[in-house]
Coordinates of N, CA, C and O in Angstrom, one line a residue:
M1296 N 55.9 -21.4 -20.5 CA 55.7 -21.0 -19.1 C 55.3 -22.2 -18.3 O 54.5 -23.1 -18.8
K1297 N 55.7 -22.3 -17.1 CA 55.4 -23.4 -16.2 C 54.6 -22.8 -15.0 O 54.9 -21.8 -14.5
L1298 N 53.5 -23.6 -14.7 CA 52.8 -23.3 -13.5 C 53.1 -24.4 -12.5 O 52.8 -25.6 -12.8
V1299 N 53.6 -24.1 -11.4 CA 54.0 -25.1 -10.4 C 53.2 -24.9 -9.1 O 53.2 -23.8 -8.6
V1300 N 52.6 -25.9 -8.7 CA 51.9 -25.9 -7.4 C 52.8 -26.6 -6.4 O 53.2 -27.7 -6.5
V1301 N 53.3 -25.8 -5.5 CA 54.2 -26.3 -4.4 C 53.3 -26.4 -3.2 O 52.8 -25.4 -2.6
A1302 N 53.1 -27.6 -2.8 CA 52.1 -27.9 -1.7 C 52.8 -28.7 -0.6 O 53.5 -29.7 -0.8
V1303 N 52.5 -28.3 0.6 CA 53.0 -29.1 1.8 C 52.1 -30.3 1.9 O 50.9 -30.2 1.9
G1304 N 52.7 -31.5 2.1 CA 52.0 -32.7 2.3 C 52.4 -33.7 1.2 O 52.3 -33.4 0.0
L1305 N 52.8 -34.9 1.7 CA 53.3 -35.9 0.7 C 52.2 -37.0 0.5 O 52.1 -37.5 -0.6
K1306 N 51.5 -37.4 1.5 CA 50.6 -38.5 1.3 C 49.1 -38.0 1.2 O 48.5 -37.8 2.2
M1307 N 48.7 -37.9 0.0 CA 47.3 -37.5 -0.3 C 46.5 -38.7 -0.7 O 47.0 -39.7 -1.2
P1308 N 45.2 -38.7 -0.5 CA 44.3 -39.8 -1.0 C 44.5 -39.9 -2.5 O 44.8 -38.9 -3.2
R1309 N 44.3 -41.1 -3.0 CA 44.5 -41.4 -4.4 C 43.6 -40.4 -5.3 O 44.1 -40.0 -6.3
W1310 N 42.4 -40.1 -4.8 CA 41.5 -39.3 -5.7 C 42.1 -37.9 -5.8 O 41.9 -37.3 -6.9
V1311 N 42.9 -37.4 -4.9 CA 43.5 -36.1 -5.0 C 44.6 -36.2 -6.1 O 44.6 -35.3 -7.0
D1312 N 45.4 -37.2 -6.0 CA 46.5 -37.3 -7.0 C 45.9 -37.5 -8.4 O 46.4 -36.9 -9.4
E1313 N 44.9 -38.3 -8.5 CA 44.3 -38.6 -9.8 C 43.6 -37.3 -10.4 O 43.7 -37.1 -11.6
A1314 N 42.9 -36.6 -9.6 CA 42.2 -35.4 -10.0 C 43.2 -34.3 -10.5 O 43.1 -33.7 -11.5
F1315 N 44.3 -34.1 -9.7 CA 45.3 -33.2 -10.1 C 45.9 -33.6 -11.4 O 46.1 -32.7 -12.3
A1316 N 46.3 -34.8 -11.5 CA 46.9 -35.3 -12.7 C 46.0 -35.1 -13.9 O 46.5 -34.8 -15.0
E1317 N 44.7 -35.3 -13.8 CA 43.8 -35.1 -14.9 C 43.8 -33.7 -15.4 O 43.9 -33.5 -16.6
Y1318 N 43.7 -32.7 -14.5 CA 43.8 -31.3 -14.9 C 45.1 -31.0 -15.5 O 45.2 -30.2 -16.5
A1319 N 46.2 -31.5 -14.9 CA 47.5 -31.2 -15.4 C 47.7 -31.7 -16.9 O 48.3 -31.1 -17.7
K1320 N 47.1 -32.9 -17.1 CA 47.2 -33.5 -18.4 C 46.4 -32.7 -19.5 O 46.8 -32.6 -20.6
R1321 N 45.4 -32.0 -19.1 CA 44.5 -31.2 -20.0 C 45.2 -29.9 -20.4 O 44.8 -29.3 -21.3
M1322 N 46.2 -29.4 -19.6 CA 46.7 -28.1 -19.8 C 47.6 -28.1 -21.1 O 48.2 -29.1 -21.5
P1323 N 47.5 -27.0 -21.8 CA 48.3 -26.9 -23.0 C 49.8 -26.7 -22.7 O 50.2 -26.4 -21.6
R1324 N 50.6 -27.0 -23.7 CA 52.1 -26.9 -23.5 C 52.5 -25.5 -23.1 O 53.5 -25.4 -22.4
T1325 N 51.8 -24.5 -23.5 CA 52.1 -23.1 -23.2 C 51.9 -22.8 -21.7 O 52.4 -21.8 -21.2
A1326 N 51.2 -23.7 -21.0 CA 51.0 -23.5 -19.5 C 51.0 -24.8 -18.8 O 50.1 -25.3 -18.2
K1327 N 52.2 -25.4 -18.9 CA 52.4 -26.7 -18.3 C 52.2 -26.6 -16.8 O 52.7 -25.7 -16.1
L1328 N 51.4 -27.5 -16.2 CA 51.1 -27.6 -14.8 C 51.8 -28.8 -14.1 O 51.7 -29.9 -14.6
E1329 N 52.5 -28.5 -13.0 CA 53.2 -29.6 -12.3 C 53.0 -29.3 -10.8 O 52.7 -28.2 -10.3
L1330 N 53.1 -30.4 -10.1 CA 53.0 -30.4 -8.6 C 54.3 -30.8 -8.0 O 55.0 -31.8 -8.4
V1331 N 54.7 -30.0 -7.0 CA 55.9 -30.4 -6.2 C 55.4 -30.5 -4.8 O 55.0 -29.5 -4.2
A1332 N 55.4 -31.7 -4.2 CA 55.0 -31.9 -2.8 C 56.2 -31.7 -1.9 O 57.3 -32.2 -2.2
V1333 N 55.9 -31.1 -0.8 CA 57.0 -30.8 0.2 C 56.6 -31.5 1.5 O 55.5 -31.4 1.9
R1334 N 57.6 -32.0 2.1 CA 57.4 -32.7 3.4 C 57.0 -31.8 4.5 O 57.6 -30.7 4.7
P1335 N 55.9 -32.1 5.2 CA 55.4 -31.2 6.3 C 56.4 -31.4 7.5 O 57.0 -32.5 7.6
E1336 N 56.5 -30.4 8.2 CA 57.2 -30.4 9.5 C 56.4 -31.2 10.5 O 55.2 -30.9 10.7
P1337 N 57.0 -32.2 11.1 CA 56.2 -32.9 12.2 C 55.7 -32.0 13.3 O 56.5 -31.1 13.7
R1338 N 54.5 -32.1 13.7 CA 54.0 -31.3 14.8 C 54.3 -32.0 16.1 O 53.7 -33.0 16.4
V1339 N 55.4 -31.5 16.7 CA 55.9 -32.1 18.0 C 55.9 -31.0 19.1 O 56.0 -29.8 18.8
E1340 N 55.8 -31.5 20.3 CA 55.9 -30.6 21.4 C 57.3 -29.9 21.5 O 58.3 -30.5 21.0
G1341 N 57.4 -28.8 22.0 CA 58.6 -28.1 22.2 C 58.9 -27.1 21.1 O 59.9 -26.3 21.1
R1342 N 58.2 -27.1 20.0 CA 58.3 -26.2 18.9 C 57.0 -25.4 18.7 O 56.0 -25.9 18.8
T1343 N 57.2 -24.1 18.4 CA 56.0 -23.3 18.2 C 55.5 -23.5 16.8 O 56.3 -24.0 15.9
V1344 N 54.3 -23.1 16.5 CA 53.8 -23.2 15.1 C 54.6 -22.3 14.2 O 55.0 -22.7 13.1
G1345 N 55.1 -21.2 14.7 CA 55.9 -20.3 13.9 C 57.2 -21.0 13.5 O 57.7 -20.8 12.3
Q1346 N 57.8 -21.7 14.4 CA 59.1 -22.4 14.1 C 58.8 -23.5 13.0 O 59.6 -23.7 12.1
M1347 N 57.7 -24.2 13.2 CA 57.4 -25.3 12.2 C 57.1 -24.7 10.8 O 57.6 -25.2 9.8
L1348 N 56.4 -23.6 10.8 CA 56.1 -22.9 9.5 C 57.4 -22.4 8.9 O 57.5 -22.5 7.6
D1349 N 58.3 -21.9 9.7 CA 59.6 -21.4 9.1 C 60.4 -22.6 8.5 O 61.0 -22.4 7.4
L1350 N 60.4 -23.7 9.1 CA 61.1 -24.9 8.5 C 60.4 -25.3 7.2 O 61.1 -25.7 6.3
E1351 N 59.1 -25.3 7.2 CA 58.4 -25.7 6.0 C 58.7 -24.6 4.9 O 58.8 -24.9 3.7
A1352 N 58.7 -23.3 5.3 CA 59.0 -22.3 4.3 C 60.4 -22.5 3.7 O 60.5 -22.2 2.5
E1353 N 61.4 -22.9 4.4 CA 62.7 -23.2 3.8 C 62.6 -24.3 2.8 O 63.2 -24.2 1.7
R1354 N 61.8 -25.3 3.0 CA 61.7 -26.4 2.1 C 60.9 -25.9 0.8 O 61.2 -26.3 -0.3
I1355 N 59.9 -25.1 1.1 CA 59.1 -24.6 -0.1 C 60.0 -23.7 -0.9 O 60.0 -23.9 -2.2
A1356 N 60.7 -22.8 -0.3 CA 61.6 -21.8 -1.1 C 62.6 -22.6 -1.9 O 63.0 -22.2 -3.0
A1357 N 63.1 -23.7 -1.4 CA 64.1 -24.5 -2.0 C 63.7 -25.1 -3.4 O 64.5 -25.4 -4.2
V1358 N 62.4 -25.3 -3.5 CA 61.9 -26.0 -4.7 C 61.1 -25.0 -5.7 O 60.7 -25.4 -6.8
V1359 N 61.0 -23.8 -5.3 CA 60.4 -22.8 -6.2 C 61.4 -22.5 -7.4 O 62.5 -22.3 -7.1
P1360 N 60.9 -22.6 -8.6 CA 61.8 -22.4 -9.7 C 62.5 -21.0 -9.6 O 61.9 -20.0 -9.2
D1361 N 63.7 -20.9 -10.1 CA 64.5 -19.6 -10.1 C 63.7 -18.6 -10.9 O 63.1 -19.0 -12.0
R1362 N 63.6 -17.4 -10.5 CA 62.9 -16.3 -11.1 C 61.4 -16.4 -11.2 O 60.8 -15.7 -11.9
A1363 N 60.9 -17.5 -10.6 CA 59.4 -17.6 -10.7 C 58.7 -16.6 -9.8 O 59.3 -16.3 -8.7
K1364 N 57.6 -16.1 -10.2 CA 56.8 -15.3 -9.3 C 56.0 -16.2 -8.4 O 55.6 -17.3 -8.8
T1365 N 55.7 -15.8 -7.2 CA 55.0 -16.7 -6.3 C 53.6 -16.1 -6.0 O 53.4 -14.9 -5.9
V1366 N 52.7 -17.0 -5.8 CA 51.4 -16.7 -5.4 C 51.1 -17.6 -4.1 O 51.2 -18.8 -4.2
A1367 N 50.9 -16.9 -3.0 CA 50.6 -17.6 -1.8 C 49.1 -17.8 -1.6 O 48.4 -16.8 -1.7
L1368 N 48.7 -19.0 -1.3 CA 47.3 -19.2 -1.1 C 47.0 -19.0 0.4 O 47.7 -19.6 1.2
D1369 N 46.0 -18.2 0.7 CA 45.7 -17.9 2.1 C 44.2 -17.5 2.1 O 43.7 -16.8 1.2
E1370 N 43.5 -18.0 3.1 CA 42.0 -17.7 3.2 C 41.7 -16.2 3.3 O 40.6 -15.8 3.1
R1371 N 42.7 -15.4 3.6 CA 42.5 -13.9 3.7 C 43.0 -13.2 2.5 O 43.1 -12.0 2.5
G1372 N 43.4 -13.9 1.5 CA 44.0 -13.3 0.3 C 42.9 -12.7 -0.6 O 41.7 -12.7 -0.4
R1373 N 43.4 -12.2 -1.8 CA 42.5 -11.6 -2.8 C 41.6 -12.7 -3.4 O 42.1 -13.8 -3.7
E1374 N 40.4 -12.3 -3.6 CA 39.4 -13.3 -4.2 C 39.2 -12.9 -5.7 O 39.1 -11.8 -6.0
F1375 N 39.2 -13.9 -6.5 CA 39.0 -13.8 -8.0 C 37.8 -14.5 -8.4 O 37.4 -15.6 -7.9
T1376 N 37.1 -14.0 -9.4 CA 36.1 -14.8 -10.1 C 36.9 -15.6 -11.2 O 38.1 -15.2 -11.4
S1377 N 36.3 -16.5 -11.8 CA 37.0 -17.3 -12.8 C 37.5 -16.5 -14.0 O 38.6 -16.5 -14.4
P1378 N 36.6 -15.6 -14.5 CA 37.0 -14.7 -15.6 C 38.2 -13.7 -15.2 O 39.1 -13.5 -16.0
T1379 N 38.1 -13.2 -14.0 CA 39.1 -12.3 -13.5 C 40.4 -13.0 -13.3 O 41.5 -12.5 -13.7
F1380 N 40.4 -14.2 -12.8 CA 41.6 -15.0 -12.7 C 42.2 -15.4 -14.0 O 43.4 -15.3 -14.2
A1381 N 41.3 -15.6 -15.0 CA 41.8 -15.9 -16.4 C 42.6 -14.7 -16.9 O 43.7 -14.8 -17.5
R1382 N 42.0 -13.5 -16.7 CA 42.7 -12.3 -17.2 C 44.1 -12.1 -16.4 O 45.1 -11.7 -17.0
W1383 N 44.0 -12.4 -15.1 CA 45.3 -12.3 -14.3 C 46.3 -13.3 -14.9 O 47.5 -12.9 -15.0
L1384 N 45.9 -14.5 -15.1 CA 46.8 -15.5 -15.6 C 47.3 -15.2 -17.0 O 48.4 -15.4 -17.4
A1385 N 46.4 -14.5 -17.8 CA 46.9 -14.1 -19.2 C 48.1 -13.2 -19.2 O 49.0 -13.3 -20.0
R1386 N 48.1 -12.3 -18.2 CA 49.2 -11.4 -18.0 C 50.5 -12.2 -17.7 O 51.6 -11.9 -18.2
R1387 N 50.4 -13.2 -16.9 CA 51.5 -14.0 -16.5 C 52.0 -14.8 -17.7 O 53.2 -15.0 -18.0
L1388 N 51.1 -15.3 -18.5 CA 51.4 -16.1 -19.7 C 52.1 -15.2 -20.7 O 53.1 -15.6 -21.3
E1389 N 51.7 -14.0 -20.8 CA 52.3 -13.0 -21.8 C 53.8 -12.7 -21.3 O 54.6 -12.6 -22.2
E1390 N 54.0 -12.6 -20.0 CA 55.3 -12.4 -19.5 C 56.2 -13.6 -19.7 O 57.4 -13.4 -19.8
G1391 N 55.7 -14.8 -19.8 CA 56.4 -16.0 -20.0 C 57.3 -16.4 -18.8 O 58.2 -17.1 -18.9
I1392 N 56.9 -15.9 -17.6 CA 57.7 -16.2 -16.4 C 56.9 -17.3 -15.6 O 55.7 -17.2 -15.4
D1393 N 57.7 -18.3 -15.1 CA 57.1 -19.3 -14.3 C 56.4 -18.7 -13.1 O 56.8 -17.7 -12.5
T1394 N 55.3 -19.4 -12.7 CA 54.6 -18.9 -11.5 C 54.4 -20.1 -10.6 O 54.0 -21.2 -11.0
A1395 N 54.7 -19.9 -9.3 CA 54.6 -21.0 -8.3 C 53.5 -20.6 -7.4 O 53.5 -19.5 -6.8
F1396 N 52.5 -21.5 -7.2 CA 51.4 -21.3 -6.3 C 51.8 -22.1 -5.0 O 52.0 -23.3 -5.1
L1397 N 51.8 -21.4 -3.9 CA 52.2 -22.0 -2.6 C 51.0 -22.4 -1.8 O 50.2 -21.5 -1.5
V1398 N 50.9 -23.7 -1.5 CA 49.8 -24.2 -0.7 C 50.4 -24.7 0.6 O 51.2 -25.6 0.6
G1399 N 50.0 -24.2 1.7 CA 50.5 -24.5 3.0 C 49.9 -25.8 3.6 O 49.1 -26.5 3.0
G1400 N 50.5 -26.2 4.7 CA 50.0 -27.4 5.4 C 48.9 -27.1 6.4 O 48.2 -26.1 6.3
P1401 N 48.9 -27.9 7.5 CA 47.8 -27.7 8.5 C 47.7 -26.3 9.1 O 46.6 -25.8 9.5
D1402 N 48.8 -25.6 9.2 CA 48.8 -24.3 9.8 C 49.0 -23.2 8.8 O 49.3 -22.0 9.2
G1403 N 48.9 -23.5 7.5 CA 49.0 -22.5 6.5 C 50.5 -22.3 6.1 O 51.3 -23.2 6.1
L1404 N 50.8 -21.0 5.7 CA 52.1 -20.7 5.2 C 52.7 -19.7 6.2 O 52.1 -18.9 6.8
A1405 N 54.1 -19.7 6.2 CA 54.8 -18.8 7.0 C 54.6 -17.4 6.5 O 54.5 -17.2 5.3
P1406 N 54.5 -16.4 7.5 CA 54.3 -15.0 7.0 C 55.4 -14.6 6.1 O 55.1 -13.8 5.2
S1407 N 56.6 -15.1 6.2 CA 57.7 -14.7 5.3 C 57.3 -15.0 3.8 O 57.6 -14.2 2.9
L1408 N 56.7 -16.2 3.6 CA 56.3 -16.5 2.2 C 55.2 -15.6 1.7 O 55.2 -15.2 0.5
K1409 N 54.2 -15.3 2.6 CA 53.1 -14.5 2.1 C 53.6 -13.0 1.9 O 53.2 -12.4 0.9
N1410 N 54.5 -12.6 2.7 CA 55.1 -11.2 2.5 C 55.9 -11.1 1.2 O 55.9 -10.0 0.6
K1411 N 56.6 -12.1 0.8 CA 57.4 -12.1 -0.4 C 56.6 -12.4 -1.7 O 57.1 -12.1 -2.8
A1412 N 55.4 -12.9 -1.5 CA 54.7 -13.3 -2.7 C 54.2 -12.1 -3.5 O 53.9 -11.1 -2.9
E1413 N 54.2 -12.3 -4.8 CA 53.7 -11.2 -5.7 C 52.2 -11.0 -5.4 O 51.7 -9.9 -5.4
T1414 N 51.5 -12.1 -5.2 CA 50.0 -12.1 -4.9 C 49.7 -13.1 -3.8 O 50.3 -14.1 -3.7
V1415 N 48.8 -12.7 -3.0 CA 48.2 -13.6 -2.0 C 46.7 -13.7 -2.4 O 46.0 -12.7 -2.5
M1416 N 46.3 -14.9 -2.7 CA 45.0 -15.2 -3.1 C 44.3 -16.3 -2.3 O 45.0 -17.0 -1.7
R1417 N 43.0 -16.3 -2.4 CA 42.2 -17.3 -1.8 C 41.4 -18.1 -2.8 O 40.9 -17.5 -3.7
L1418 N 41.2 -19.3 -2.5 CA 40.3 -20.1 -3.4 C 38.9 -20.1 -2.8 O 37.9 -20.3 -3.5
S1419 N 38.8 -19.8 -1.5 CA 37.5 -19.8 -0.9 C 37.6 -19.0 0.5 O 38.7 -19.0 1.0
A1420 N 36.5 -18.5 0.9 CA 36.5 -17.8 2.3 C 36.6 -18.9 3.3 O 36.9 -18.7 4.5
M1421 N 36.3 -20.1 2.9 CA 36.3 -21.3 3.9 C 37.7 -21.9 3.9 O 38.4 -21.9 2.9
T1422 N 38.0 -22.5 5.0 CA 39.3 -23.3 5.1 C 39.1 -24.6 4.3 O 38.1 -25.3 4.5
L1423 N 40.0 -24.9 3.5 CA 39.9 -26.2 2.7 C 41.0 -27.2 3.1 O 42.1 -26.7 3.5
P1424 N 40.7 -28.5 3.1 CA 41.8 -29.4 3.3 C 42.8 -29.3 2.2 O 42.5 -28.9 1.0
H1425 N 44.1 -29.6 2.5 CA 45.2 -29.4 1.5 C 44.9 -30.1 0.2 O 45.2 -29.5 -0.8
G1426 N 44.5 -31.3 0.3 CA 44.3 -32.1 -1.0 C 43.2 -31.5 -1.8 O 43.4 -31.3 -3.1
L1427 N 42.1 -31.0 -1.2 CA 41.1 -30.4 -2.0 C 41.5 -29.1 -2.6 O 41.2 -28.7 -3.7
A1428 N 42.3 -28.3 -1.8 CA 42.9 -27.1 -2.3 C 43.7 -27.3 -3.6 O 43.6 -26.6 -4.6
R1429 N 44.5 -28.4 -3.6 CA 45.3 -28.7 -4.8 C 44.4 -28.9 -6.0 O 44.7 -28.4 -7.1
V1430 N 43.4 -29.7 -5.8 CA 42.5 -30.1 -6.9 C 41.7 -28.8 -7.4 O 41.6 -28.6 -8.6
L1431 N 41.2 -28.1 -6.4 CA 40.5 -26.9 -6.8 C 41.4 -25.9 -7.6 O 41.0 -25.3 -8.6
L1432 N 42.6 -25.7 -7.1 CA 43.5 -24.8 -7.8 C 43.8 -25.3 -9.2 O 43.8 -24.6 -10.2
A1433 N 44.1 -26.6 -9.3 CA 44.4 -27.2 -10.7 C 43.2 -27.0 -11.6 O 43.3 -26.6 -12.8
E1434 N 42.0 -27.2 -11.1 CA 40.8 -27.0 -11.9 C 40.6 -25.6 -12.3 O 40.3 -25.3 -13.5
Q1435 N 40.9 -24.6 -11.4 CA 40.7 -23.2 -11.8 C 41.8 -22.8 -12.7 O 41.5 -21.9 -13.6
L1436 N 43.0 -23.3 -12.7 CA 44.0 -23.0 -13.6 C 43.6 -23.5 -15.0 O 43.7 -22.8 -16.0
Y1437 N 43.1 -24.7 -15.1 CA 42.6 -25.3 -16.3 C 41.4 -24.5 -16.8 O 41.3 -24.1 -18.0
R1438 N 40.5 -24.1 -16.0 CA 39.3 -23.3 -16.4 C 39.8 -21.9 -16.9 O 39.3 -21.4 -17.9
A1439 N 40.8 -21.3 -16.3 CA 41.3 -20.0 -16.7 C 41.9 -20.1 -18.1 O 41.6 -19.3 -19.0
V1440 N 42.7 -21.2 -18.4 CA 43.3 -21.4 -19.7 C 42.1 -21.7 -20.7 O 42.2 -21.2 -21.8
S1441 N 41.1 -22.4 -20.3 CA 40.0 -22.7 -21.2 C 39.3 -21.4 -21.6 O 38.9 -21.2 -22.7
I1442 N 39.1 -20.5 -20.6 CA 38.5 -19.2 -20.9 C 39.3 -18.4 -21.9 O 38.8 -17.9 -22.9
L1443 N 40.6 -18.4 -21.7 CA 41.5 -17.7 -22.6 C 41.5 -18.2 -24.0 O 41.7 -17.5 -25.0
Q1444 N 41.3 -19.5 -24.1 CA 41.3 -20.2 -25.5 C 39.8 -20.3 -26.0 O 39.7 -21.0 -27.0
N1445 N 38.9 -19.7 -25.4 CA 37.5 -19.8 -25.8 C 37.0 -21.2 -25.9 O 36.2 -21.6 -26.8
H1446 N 37.5 -22.0 -25.1 CA 37.1 -23.5 -25.0 C 35.7 -23.5 -24.3 O 35.5 -22.8 -23.4
P1447 N 34.9 -24.4 -24.7 CA 33.5 -24.5 -24.1 C 33.5 -25.0 -22.7 O 32.4 -25.1 -22.1
Y1448 N 34.6 -25.4 -22.1 CA 34.6 -25.9 -20.7 C 33.9 -24.9 -19.7 O 33.2 -25.3 -18.9
H1449 N 34.3 -23.7 -19.9 CA 33.7 -22.7 -19.0 C 32.5 -22.1 -19.6 O 32.5 -21.6 -20.8
R1450 N 31.4 -22.1 -18.9 CA 30.1 -21.5 -19.4 C 29.7 -20.4 -18.4 O 29.6 -20.7 -17.2
E1451 N 29.3 -19.3 -18.9 CA 28.8 -18.2 -18.1 C 27.4 -18.2 -18.1 O 26.7 -18.5 -18.9

C-alpha cells in the first residue's frame, strides 16, 4: 500500500523537505510514504479564489493514483487522536488500497475535492502553514504505523 501526500506548493524551506524525507524513510515497506508536490495557481487579479482553487484541483486530481481513496485536509474536518488515527489507518492497510492525502495551498482545497474525498480530516483546529502541515502529517502517519507495530516511538 502506498500513502501519497499530494500537496500544493513546490518551493518549501529545506527543513520541510528534510523532515518529510526523514519520516518517509522510517516508514515500513507495507506503508510506503511519498510526496507529490503540485504547482500552485498564481494569485492574480481578474480571477476569483474559486477559479484558482478549481485549477489547482485539476492538477491535484491528475496526480492522485488510480483507485486511491482520498483524504482531504481541512481545518473543519474530522479530528483524530493518534491512537484513533492508527486504527483508521489500519483499516486502510488491511484493504491494501492506496490513500492520497490532499493538502491545499494558501486558500485550501476546492470544494469539489472535499466533497469527493472519502474522509475530510484536520491536523489541528488552527490553520497551519503548508510546509508544517506536510511534516505534521508525515509524523502522524509514522506515529500511526508505530502504534500498529507496537513500536516504542509512541508513548501514552
